[in-house]
Amino acid sequence: MRLTAIEEGHLRNGLPGTIGIAAVFPGRPFEPAEVRARVRERWGALERMSRVLLPLAGSAALSGHRWAEARSFDPGAQVTVTDQDLESLLAEGVSHPLPAERPLWRLLVTRAADPAGDHALVLLADHALLDGRSLETLCRLLMDDAVPPAPQAAAAQPFATARPRVRPAVVGRELRRIGAVGQPLPTASSGEPRPSVAVVGLDPQVMRAARRQPAGGRGATLNELLLSTYAGALRACYGPLSSWPRGSTPFYATVPVDLRTRHDAQRLGNGVTALRIPLPVDVDAPVARLQACQDMVAAFPRRLDAHRAILPTLQAAARAVPSLAGVMARSLARPEATTSLCTAFKWRDNPSQLLGRPLSRIVPLPQLSPPGTANLCLVHTADTYTLTVVSHARAGAAGMIGDAVAQELKAVAACDVPAASAGPPW
C-alpha cells in the first residue's frame, strides 16, 4: 500500500517526525491492563493503527515507501509504562524517531506525578502516520462516553480535496507567499542550537480578558491570540527585526488548517494544509499586533481555496516521483520557509472522563523542526489553557519563549481601549 505524497514527505524531510498529545488526570497512575483493554476496544478496529512501514525497496527516487498489510492489533506491545516525568518524556520523545519495526505510535502510561500530583497518558506518533487532528481524535475515542468507531473501509484512500474554481492570480499570489524568503530565529553566537521543550500553564482569567480584545470588537480566537502574542514574545526576546541578523526580512509563522469536512471529521491520517503569514514583530502595541493577525487570519478562507486548487496537482506529481515529495518537504522545512508552526484548539468534550477519572488538561506536543525554529501549540481544556513550545534554537529557548508569550497575554488583557489599525506588516 503506497504512502500518500504528504506521508512520503514527512518520512523524507530529514526530521525525527514525532508528534504527541498527553491527557492529564488527577490521582494515582492508571493500571496498564485497564488502559490496554480500553485501547483494544476503541482503537482495535482502526486499520491505520496496525500499519507497519516496509523498508524502502529499489531506487529511492522511483520507489516510494509502502505500508504493510494491517497486522493483528497488539496493544500489549504499544502501550507501555514509564517512570519519566511528563516534560522530560515529551522532550525526549520529540527529539527521536519511533522505531519502524512496529506501528509508528506508542501510548505511555506515566508513573511519576507532575507537581500537581496528576498523571498522564502520552500518545506519540510519527507524523507520516497521523497528524495533530488525528491524535486529538484518538484521545477523544478513549474517553468513557465516546462511541467506539466502526471499521474504516476507505482508510487506504487519500483525503479527497475538492478543487474549487480559483483565478490564476489568486493561485499565483499564494505560490509567492509559499516561496517568499523569511529568516530563522537568532541562535547562539557560540555552540550548537539545541532542542528544548517547555509546557506553560496560562492564567485562565488572563486568557478570558485577552480574548475579549480588541475592546469593542468581536473578540479574539485562540489562533489569533497565539499568533499575536508570539510576535510580541519574539520582540521581547530578540528585539525588533532590525536588530536580527537579516534585518527587516519577515519572520514567518505557518498555521495548519484542517481539510477534513464534517463527513470525515474523525478520519485518521494527514488531512491538513498550512497557511503562511509574516508575524507583526515590528508592530509596537499588543492589541495592534492582535488586530494585524486578525486581518491576516480573515483572509484564510480565500487562501484555502488556492491550496485546494494547487494540492491535487502537487500530490499527483510527488506520488509519481516519490523523491519529489522529499524535495518539497525538505524545502518547506527550512527555517527560511517554515520557522514556526502555530496551532491552537479547544477540547470541546467537557467534562471528559477516562475510566471514571476526570480529565484535567490536554498537553500538545508539536514536532521538532530544523535549527532556527520554534513550534507552538495552545490548547483550551475546560478552564485550563496549556501552551507547549518546541524550540530548536538557543539552549532553553522554549522556556524563554513560553514565558514571554505568557507576559504578552497579560499585556493584551490589560489593554482597555482599542488600538489603531496596524495595517499589513509585510
Short mmCIF file of C-alpha atoms in Angstrom, two decimals:
data_model
loop_
_atom_site.label_atom_id
_atom_site.label_comp_id
_atom_site.label_asym_id
_atom_site.label_seq_id
_atom_site.Cartn_x
_atom_site.Cartn_y
_atom_site.Cartn_z
CA MET A 1 0.00 0.00 0.00
CA ARG A 2 1.72 3.19 -1.21
CA LEU A 3 2.05 6.16 1.11
CA THR A 4 0.40 9.39 0.06
CA ALA A 5 2.64 12.23 -1.08
CA ILE A 6 2.18 14.04 2.24
CA GLU A 7 3.10 10.91 4.21
CA GLU A 8 6.12 10.36 1.97
CA GLY A 9 7.22 13.94 2.56
CA HIS A 10 7.11 13.50 6.33
CA LEU A 11 9.40 10.48 6.06
CA ARG A 12 11.87 12.23 3.75
CA ASN A 13 12.20 15.68 5.31
CA GLY A 14 15.18 14.77 7.49
CA LEU A 15 13.38 15.37 10.82
CA PRO A 16 12.55 12.97 13.70
CA GLY A 17 8.87 13.30 12.80
CA THR A 18 7.46 12.54 16.27
CA ILE A 19 4.40 14.46 17.48
CA GLY A 20 2.23 13.81 20.51
CA ILE A 21 -0.62 14.59 22.85
CA ALA A 22 -0.88 13.99 26.60
CA ALA A 23 -4.11 13.63 28.55
CA VAL A 24 -3.58 14.53 32.22
CA PHE A 25 -5.73 13.20 35.07
CA PRO A 26 -5.73 13.63 38.87
CA GLY A 27 -4.84 10.88 41.29
CA ARG A 28 -2.83 7.69 41.10
CA PRO A 29 -1.38 6.23 37.88
CA PHE A 30 -3.63 4.21 35.61
CA GLU A 31 -3.30 0.45 35.61
CA PRO A 32 -1.67 -0.59 32.31
CA ALA A 33 -4.03 -3.55 31.89
CA GLU A 34 -7.06 -1.25 32.07
CA VAL A 35 -5.54 1.13 29.54
CA ARG A 36 -4.66 -1.71 27.15
CA ALA A 37 -8.21 -3.05 27.38
CA ARG A 38 -9.65 0.38 26.55
CA VAL A 39 -7.18 0.82 23.67
CA ARG A 40 -8.11 -2.58 22.23
CA GLU A 41 -11.82 -1.77 22.50
CA ARG A 42 -11.62 1.72 20.96
CA TRP A 43 -8.67 1.52 18.53
CA GLY A 44 -8.68 -2.16 17.58
CA ALA A 45 -11.00 -1.59 14.59
CA LEU A 46 -8.89 1.30 13.22
CA GLU A 47 -6.87 -0.24 10.40
CA ARG A 48 -4.40 2.64 10.41
CA MET A 49 -3.28 1.87 13.96
CA SER A 50 -1.98 -1.55 12.83
CA ARG A 51 0.05 -0.33 9.85
CA VAL A 52 3.78 -1.06 9.76
CA LEU A 53 6.20 0.72 7.45
CA LEU A 54 8.04 -1.54 5.00
CA PRO A 55 11.74 -0.91 4.23
CA LEU A 56 12.29 1.10 1.08
CA ALA A 57 12.83 -1.22 -1.90
CA GLY A 58 14.69 -0.21 -5.05
CA SER A 59 15.61 3.30 -6.07
CA ALA A 60 14.52 5.93 -3.55
CA ALA A 61 13.56 8.24 -6.41
CA LEU A 62 11.32 5.75 -8.15
CA SER A 63 10.10 3.54 -5.35
CA GLY A 64 8.03 5.16 -2.64
CA HIS A 65 7.53 3.74 0.85
CA ARG A 66 4.73 1.29 1.48
CA TRP A 67 2.61 0.30 4.43
CA ALA A 68 2.45 -3.40 5.14
CA GLU A 69 -0.96 -5.00 5.20
CA ALA A 70 -2.56 -4.46 8.58
CA ARG A 71 -1.41 -6.92 11.22
CA SER A 72 -3.40 -8.10 14.20
CA PHE A 73 -3.81 -5.32 16.73
CA ASP A 74 -1.44 -5.71 19.71
CA PRO A 75 -1.90 -3.07 22.44
CA GLY A 76 0.41 -5.06 24.72
CA ALA A 77 3.42 -4.05 22.63
CA GLN A 78 2.27 -0.48 22.01
CA VAL A 79 1.07 0.56 25.49
CA THR A 80 3.96 0.79 27.96
CA VAL A 81 4.73 2.27 31.37
CA THR A 82 7.34 4.98 32.01
CA ASP A 83 8.90 6.46 35.14
CA GLN A 84 9.80 9.71 33.36
CA ASP A 85 8.06 12.93 34.29
CA LEU A 86 5.86 14.42 31.60
CA GLU A 87 8.08 17.28 30.42
CA SER A 88 11.25 15.17 30.10
CA LEU A 89 9.20 12.47 28.36
CA LEU A 90 7.97 14.99 25.81
CA ALA A 91 11.45 16.44 25.30
CA GLU A 92 12.96 13.02 24.66
CA GLY A 93 10.06 11.84 22.52
CA VAL A 94 10.07 14.79 20.12
CA SER A 95 13.83 14.51 19.52
CA HIS A 96 13.86 10.87 18.39
CA PRO A 97 12.07 8.92 15.65
CA LEU A 98 9.92 5.98 16.62
CA PRO A 99 11.34 2.56 15.65
CA ALA A 100 9.88 1.34 12.37
CA GLU A 101 9.57 -2.38 13.13
CA ARG A 102 6.20 -1.80 14.86
CA PRO A 103 3.29 0.55 14.09
CA LEU A 104 4.57 4.11 14.35
CA TRP A 105 2.82 5.07 17.58
CA ARG A 106 3.23 4.48 21.32
CA LEU A 107 0.95 5.13 24.29
CA LEU A 108 2.87 5.71 27.51
CA VAL A 109 1.36 5.48 30.99
CA THR A 110 3.31 7.76 33.35
CA ARG A 111 4.16 6.65 36.87
CA ALA A 112 5.78 9.91 38.01
CA ALA A 113 3.33 12.56 39.19
CA ASP A 114 3.61 16.15 38.00
CA PRO A 115 3.89 18.98 40.58
CA ALA A 116 0.08 18.99 40.95
CA GLY A 117 0.04 15.24 41.67
CA ASP A 118 -1.51 14.34 38.32
CA HIS A 119 -0.62 11.50 35.95
CA ALA A 120 -0.81 11.28 32.19
CA LEU A 121 -1.34 9.09 29.18
CA VAL A 122 1.01 10.22 26.41
CA LEU A 123 0.37 9.29 22.77
CA LEU A 124 3.42 9.67 20.50
CA ALA A 125 3.22 9.05 16.75
CA ASP A 126 5.17 9.60 13.58
CA HIS A 127 3.73 12.45 11.54
CA ALA A 128 3.73 10.18 8.47
CA LEU A 129 1.11 8.03 10.19
CA LEU A 130 -1.01 10.64 11.99
CA ASP A 131 -1.42 14.41 12.12
CA GLY A 132 -2.32 16.51 15.15
CA ARG A 133 -6.05 16.34 14.47
CA SER A 134 -5.78 12.53 14.35
CA LEU A 135 -4.10 12.49 17.77
CA GLU A 136 -6.95 14.58 19.17
CA THR A 137 -9.50 12.19 17.64
CA LEU A 138 -7.76 9.13 19.08
CA CYS A 139 -7.55 10.71 22.52
CA ARG A 140 -11.26 11.52 22.45
CA LEU A 141 -12.07 7.92 21.46
CA LEU A 142 -10.54 6.65 24.70
CA MET A 143 -12.89 8.65 26.91
CA ASP A 144 -15.69 6.88 28.76
CA ASP A 145 -18.60 8.39 26.82
CA ALA A 146 -17.05 8.07 23.34
CA VAL A 147 -18.72 5.77 20.81
CA PRO A 148 -16.35 3.04 19.54
CA PRO A 149 -15.85 3.56 15.80
CA ALA A 150 -16.83 1.23 13.02
CA PRO A 151 -14.03 -0.17 10.83
CA GLN A 152 -12.85 2.40 8.30
CA ALA A 153 -13.33 0.71 4.97
CA ALA A 154 -11.93 3.62 2.95
CA ALA A 155 -8.93 4.32 5.19
CA ALA A 156 -6.45 3.43 2.48
CA GLN A 157 -7.73 6.12 0.13
CA PRO A 158 -6.14 9.60 0.21
CA PHE A 159 -8.11 12.53 1.54
CA ALA A 160 -10.41 13.94 -1.10
CA THR A 161 -9.57 17.53 -1.97
CA ALA A 162 -12.33 19.29 -3.87
CA ARG A 163 -10.77 21.57 -6.45
CA PRO A 164 -12.57 24.94 -6.43
CA ARG A 165 -12.54 27.38 -9.32
CA VAL A 166 -9.85 29.92 -8.42
CA ARG A 167 -8.49 32.70 -10.60
CA PRO A 168 -4.85 32.20 -11.66
CA ALA A 169 -3.89 35.49 -9.98
CA VAL A 170 -5.08 34.13 -6.61
CA VAL A 171 -3.06 30.93 -7.09
CA GLY A 172 -0.03 32.97 -8.15
CA ARG A 173 -0.24 35.14 -5.04
CA GLU A 174 -0.40 32.07 -2.83
CA LEU A 175 2.57 30.45 -4.53
CA ARG A 176 4.56 33.65 -3.98
CA ARG A 177 3.61 33.58 -0.29
CA ILE A 178 4.77 29.97 -0.04
CA GLY A 179 8.09 30.75 -1.70
CA ALA A 180 8.88 34.08 -0.03
CA VAL A 181 12.18 34.03 1.89
CA GLY A 182 11.99 34.69 5.63
CA GLN A 183 14.51 34.46 8.41
CA PRO A 184 15.11 31.98 11.25
CA LEU A 185 15.23 32.63 14.96
CA PRO A 186 18.51 34.12 16.15
CA THR A 187 20.71 31.33 17.52
CA ALA A 188 23.58 31.45 19.99
CA SER A 189 26.79 33.03 18.73
CA SER A 190 28.70 30.06 20.11
CA GLY A 191 27.65 26.44 20.47
CA GLU A 192 25.16 24.38 18.53
CA PRO A 193 21.40 25.03 18.58
CA ARG A 194 19.71 22.62 20.97
CA PRO A 195 16.18 21.20 21.10
CA SER A 196 14.15 22.23 24.12
CA VAL A 197 10.54 21.75 25.23
CA ALA A 198 8.52 23.89 27.64
CA VAL A 199 4.99 23.33 28.92
CA VAL A 200 3.45 26.54 30.23
CA GLY A 201 0.17 26.78 32.12
CA LEU A 202 -1.59 30.05 31.35
CA ASP A 203 -3.79 32.01 33.76
CA PRO A 204 -7.45 31.37 32.78
CA GLN A 205 -8.56 34.81 33.98
CA VAL A 206 -5.86 36.48 31.88
CA MET A 207 -6.86 34.37 28.87
CA ARG A 208 -10.53 35.32 29.21
CA ALA A 209 -9.64 39.01 29.39
CA ALA A 210 -7.25 38.75 26.45
CA ARG A 211 -9.86 37.00 24.30
CA ARG A 212 -12.21 39.98 24.77
CA GLN A 213 -9.74 42.20 22.90
CA PRO A 214 -9.77 44.42 20.99
CA ALA A 215 -12.29 46.40 23.04
CA GLY A 216 -15.50 46.86 21.08
CA GLY A 217 -14.51 44.18 18.57
CA ARG A 218 -15.69 40.63 18.03
CA GLY A 219 -13.09 39.16 20.38
CA ALA A 220 -10.07 37.02 19.53
CA THR A 221 -9.83 33.37 18.61
CA LEU A 222 -7.19 31.19 20.23
CA ASN A 223 -5.19 31.11 16.99
CA GLU A 224 -5.25 34.89 16.56
CA LEU A 225 -4.20 35.39 20.17
CA LEU A 226 -1.39 32.85 19.91
CA LEU A 227 0.00 34.40 16.72
CA SER A 228 -0.07 37.95 18.04
CA THR A 229 1.39 37.18 21.46
CA TYR A 230 4.10 35.06 19.85
CA ALA A 231 5.00 38.07 17.70
CA GLY A 232 5.26 40.15 20.87
CA ALA A 233 7.26 37.44 22.62
CA LEU A 234 9.77 37.38 19.75
CA ARG A 235 10.16 41.15 20.04
CA ALA A 236 10.68 40.85 23.81
CA CYS A 237 13.20 38.00 23.49
CA TYR A 238 15.18 39.08 20.44
CA GLY A 239 14.33 42.74 19.81
CA PRO A 240 12.75 44.30 16.71
CA LEU A 241 13.54 42.70 13.36
CA SER A 242 16.00 45.47 12.52
CA SER A 243 18.32 44.03 15.18
CA TRP A 244 18.09 40.46 13.82
CA PRO A 245 20.81 39.03 11.55
CA ARG A 246 18.72 39.54 8.39
CA GLY A 247 17.27 42.89 9.36
CA SER A 248 13.77 43.66 8.15
CA THR A 249 13.30 40.30 6.40
CA PRO A 250 9.93 38.93 7.65
CA PHE A 251 9.61 36.21 10.25
CA TYR A 252 7.02 33.70 9.03
CA ALA A 253 4.66 31.53 11.02
CA THR A 254 2.67 28.69 9.48
CA VAL A 255 -0.85 27.84 10.62
CA PRO A 256 -2.11 24.27 9.94
CA VAL A 257 -5.65 24.23 8.54
CA ASP A 258 -7.71 21.04 8.52
CA LEU A 259 -9.06 19.92 5.14
CA ARG A 260 -11.50 17.44 6.66
CA THR A 261 -15.20 18.07 6.36
CA ARG A 262 -18.00 17.24 8.77
CA HIS A 263 -18.45 13.97 6.85
CA ASP A 264 -14.92 12.72 7.61
CA ALA A 265 -14.06 14.74 10.71
CA GLN A 266 -12.73 11.66 12.55
CA ARG A 267 -10.69 10.37 9.62
CA LEU A 268 -7.15 9.40 10.66
CA GLY A 269 -4.06 10.25 8.64
CA ASN A 270 -2.73 13.55 7.31
CA GLY A 271 -5.53 15.87 6.28
CA VAL A 272 -4.18 19.40 6.72
CA THR A 273 -2.56 22.10 4.67
CA ALA A 274 -0.61 25.08 6.02
CA LEU A 275 -1.07 28.81 5.52
CA ARG A 276 1.98 31.03 5.94
CA ILE A 277 1.88 34.56 7.39
CA PRO A 278 4.54 37.16 8.33
CA LEU A 279 4.23 37.88 12.05
CA PRO A 280 3.89 41.56 13.06
CA VAL A 281 7.04 41.55 15.20
CA ASP A 282 7.74 45.22 14.44
CA VAL A 283 4.27 46.45 15.40
CA ASP A 284 4.60 48.25 18.74
CA ALA A 285 1.34 47.77 20.67
CA PRO A 286 -0.02 44.39 21.87
CA VAL A 287 -3.59 44.95 20.64
CA ALA A 288 -2.32 46.40 17.35
CA ARG A 289 -0.40 43.14 16.83
CA LEU A 290 -3.61 41.25 17.58
CA GLN A 291 -5.56 43.29 15.03
CA ALA A 292 -2.87 42.73 12.40
CA CYS A 293 -3.10 38.96 12.97
CA GLN A 294 -6.90 39.07 12.83
CA ASP A 295 -6.72 40.79 9.44
CA MET A 296 -4.41 38.06 8.10
CA VAL A 297 -6.47 35.22 9.54
CA ALA A 298 -9.62 36.73 8.00
CA ALA A 299 -8.06 36.03 4.58
CA PHE A 300 -7.60 32.32 5.31
CA PRO A 301 -10.82 31.07 3.62
CA ARG A 302 -9.87 32.68 0.29
CA ARG A 303 -6.31 31.44 0.56
CA LEU A 304 -7.51 27.95 1.43
CA ASP A 305 -9.35 27.80 -1.89
CA ALA A 306 -5.99 28.36 -3.62
CA HIS A 307 -4.50 25.46 -1.67
CA ARG A 308 -7.37 23.20 -2.63
CA ALA A 309 -6.70 24.10 -6.26
CA ILE A 310 -2.93 23.55 -6.02
CA LEU A 311 -2.73 20.44 -3.85
CA PRO A 312 -4.10 17.76 -6.22
CA THR A 313 -1.50 18.60 -8.87
CA LEU A 314 1.38 18.68 -6.37
CA GLN A 315 0.27 15.44 -4.74
CA ALA A 316 -0.05 13.66 -8.09
CA ALA A 317 3.43 14.79 -9.17
CA ALA A 318 5.01 13.75 -5.86
CA ARG A 319 3.26 10.38 -5.95
CA ALA A 320 4.57 9.74 -9.48
CA VAL A 321 8.14 10.66 -8.43
CA PRO A 322 8.44 9.85 -4.69
CA SER A 323 11.74 11.69 -4.26
CA LEU A 324 9.92 14.89 -5.27
CA ALA A 325 7.87 14.60 -2.07
CA GLY A 326 11.12 14.64 -0.11
CA VAL A 327 12.48 17.61 -2.05
CA MET A 328 9.32 19.63 -1.42
CA ALA A 329 9.15 18.59 2.25
CA ARG A 330 12.80 19.49 2.92
CA SER A 331 12.34 22.80 1.14
CA LEU A 332 9.31 23.70 3.24
CA ALA A 333 11.04 22.52 6.45
CA ARG A 334 13.85 25.06 6.03
CA PRO A 335 13.75 27.78 8.73
CA GLU A 336 13.65 30.41 5.97
CA ALA A 337 10.36 28.89 4.81
CA THR A 338 8.62 27.49 7.90
CA THR A 339 10.16 29.00 11.01
CA SER A 340 7.26 28.36 13.35
CA LEU A 341 4.19 26.14 13.23
CA CYS A 342 1.49 27.77 15.38
CA THR A 343 -1.75 26.00 16.13
CA ALA A 344 -4.45 26.19 18.79
CA PHE A 345 -7.62 24.26 19.55
CA LYS A 346 -10.28 23.79 22.20
CA TRP A 347 -11.11 20.42 23.74
CA ARG A 348 -14.89 20.62 23.38
CA ASP A 349 -15.98 17.43 25.15
CA ASN A 350 -16.38 18.68 28.72
CA PRO A 351 -16.50 17.10 31.14
CA SER A 352 -14.41 14.18 29.86
CA GLN A 353 -13.57 11.10 31.90
CA LEU A 354 -11.32 8.09 31.38
CA LEU A 355 -12.02 5.01 33.49
CA GLY A 356 -14.04 7.21 35.84
CA ARG A 357 -11.31 9.82 36.27
CA PRO A 358 -11.97 13.42 35.12
CA LEU A 359 -9.66 14.94 32.51
CA SER A 360 -7.62 17.83 33.97
CA ARG A 361 -5.95 19.16 30.82
CA ILE A 362 -4.56 18.31 27.41
CA VAL A 363 -0.86 18.91 26.70
CA PRO A 364 0.05 19.02 22.98
CA LEU A 365 3.46 18.20 21.53
CA PRO A 366 4.25 19.82 18.17
CA GLN A 367 7.09 18.41 16.11
CA LEU A 368 10.75 19.40 16.21
CA SER A 369 11.87 21.40 13.18
CA PRO A 370 15.41 22.27 11.97
CA PRO A 371 17.75 24.67 13.83
CA GLY A 372 16.47 28.23 13.93
CA THR A 373 12.82 27.30 14.55
CA ALA A 374 10.21 27.06 17.30
CA ASN A 375 6.78 25.40 17.08
CA LEU A 376 3.91 26.32 19.39
CA CYS A 377 0.56 24.71 20.25
CA LEU A 378 -2.08 26.11 22.62
CA VAL A 379 -4.98 24.02 23.98
CA HIS A 380 -8.02 25.12 25.96
CA THR A 381 -9.36 22.29 28.17
CA ALA A 382 -12.34 23.15 30.41
CA ASP A 383 -10.91 26.09 32.41
CA THR A 384 -7.23 25.41 31.74
CA TYR A 385 -5.00 26.75 28.98
CA THR A 386 -1.76 24.94 28.19
CA LEU A 387 0.94 26.15 25.80
CA THR A 388 3.70 23.84 24.57
CA VAL A 389 6.78 25.28 22.87
CA VAL A 390 9.23 23.03 21.00
CA SER A 391 12.32 25.03 20.10
CA HIS A 392 15.48 24.27 18.13
CA ALA A 393 17.48 27.39 18.81
CA ARG A 394 19.46 28.64 21.79
CA ALA A 395 19.60 26.33 24.80
CA GLY A 396 16.46 26.89 26.86
CA ALA A 397 14.77 28.96 24.15
CA ALA A 398 11.47 27.08 24.56
CA GLY A 399 11.11 28.20 28.18
CA MET A 400 12.14 31.75 27.34
CA ILE A 401 9.59 32.00 24.52
CA GLY A 402 6.82 30.36 26.56
CA ASP A 403 7.32 32.75 29.49
CA ALA A 404 7.40 35.71 27.08
CA VAL A 405 4.10 34.62 25.50
CA ALA A 406 2.54 34.46 28.98
CA GLN A 407 3.72 38.02 29.67
CA GLU A 408 2.39 39.22 26.33
CA LEU A 409 -1.02 37.74 27.16
CA LYS A 410 -1.06 39.80 30.36
CA ALA A 411 -0.24 42.90 28.32
CA VAL A 412 -3.10 42.20 25.89
CA ALA A 413 -5.52 41.51 28.74
CA ALA A 414 -4.61 44.80 30.45
CA CYS A 415 -5.48 46.95 27.41
CA ASP A 416 -8.68 48.95 27.94
CA VAL A 417 -9.11 50.71 24.61
CA PRO A 418 -8.91 49.54 21.00
CA ALA A 419 -5.63 50.13 19.24
CA ALA A 420 -5.39 51.91 15.91
CA SER A 421 -5.28 49.62 12.93
CA ALA A 422 -1.72 48.48 12.33
CA GLY A 423 -2.14 47.64 8.66
CA PRO A 424 -0.47 44.68 6.98
CA PRO A 425 3.08 44.07 8.36
CA TRP A 426 4.62 42.90 5.09
#
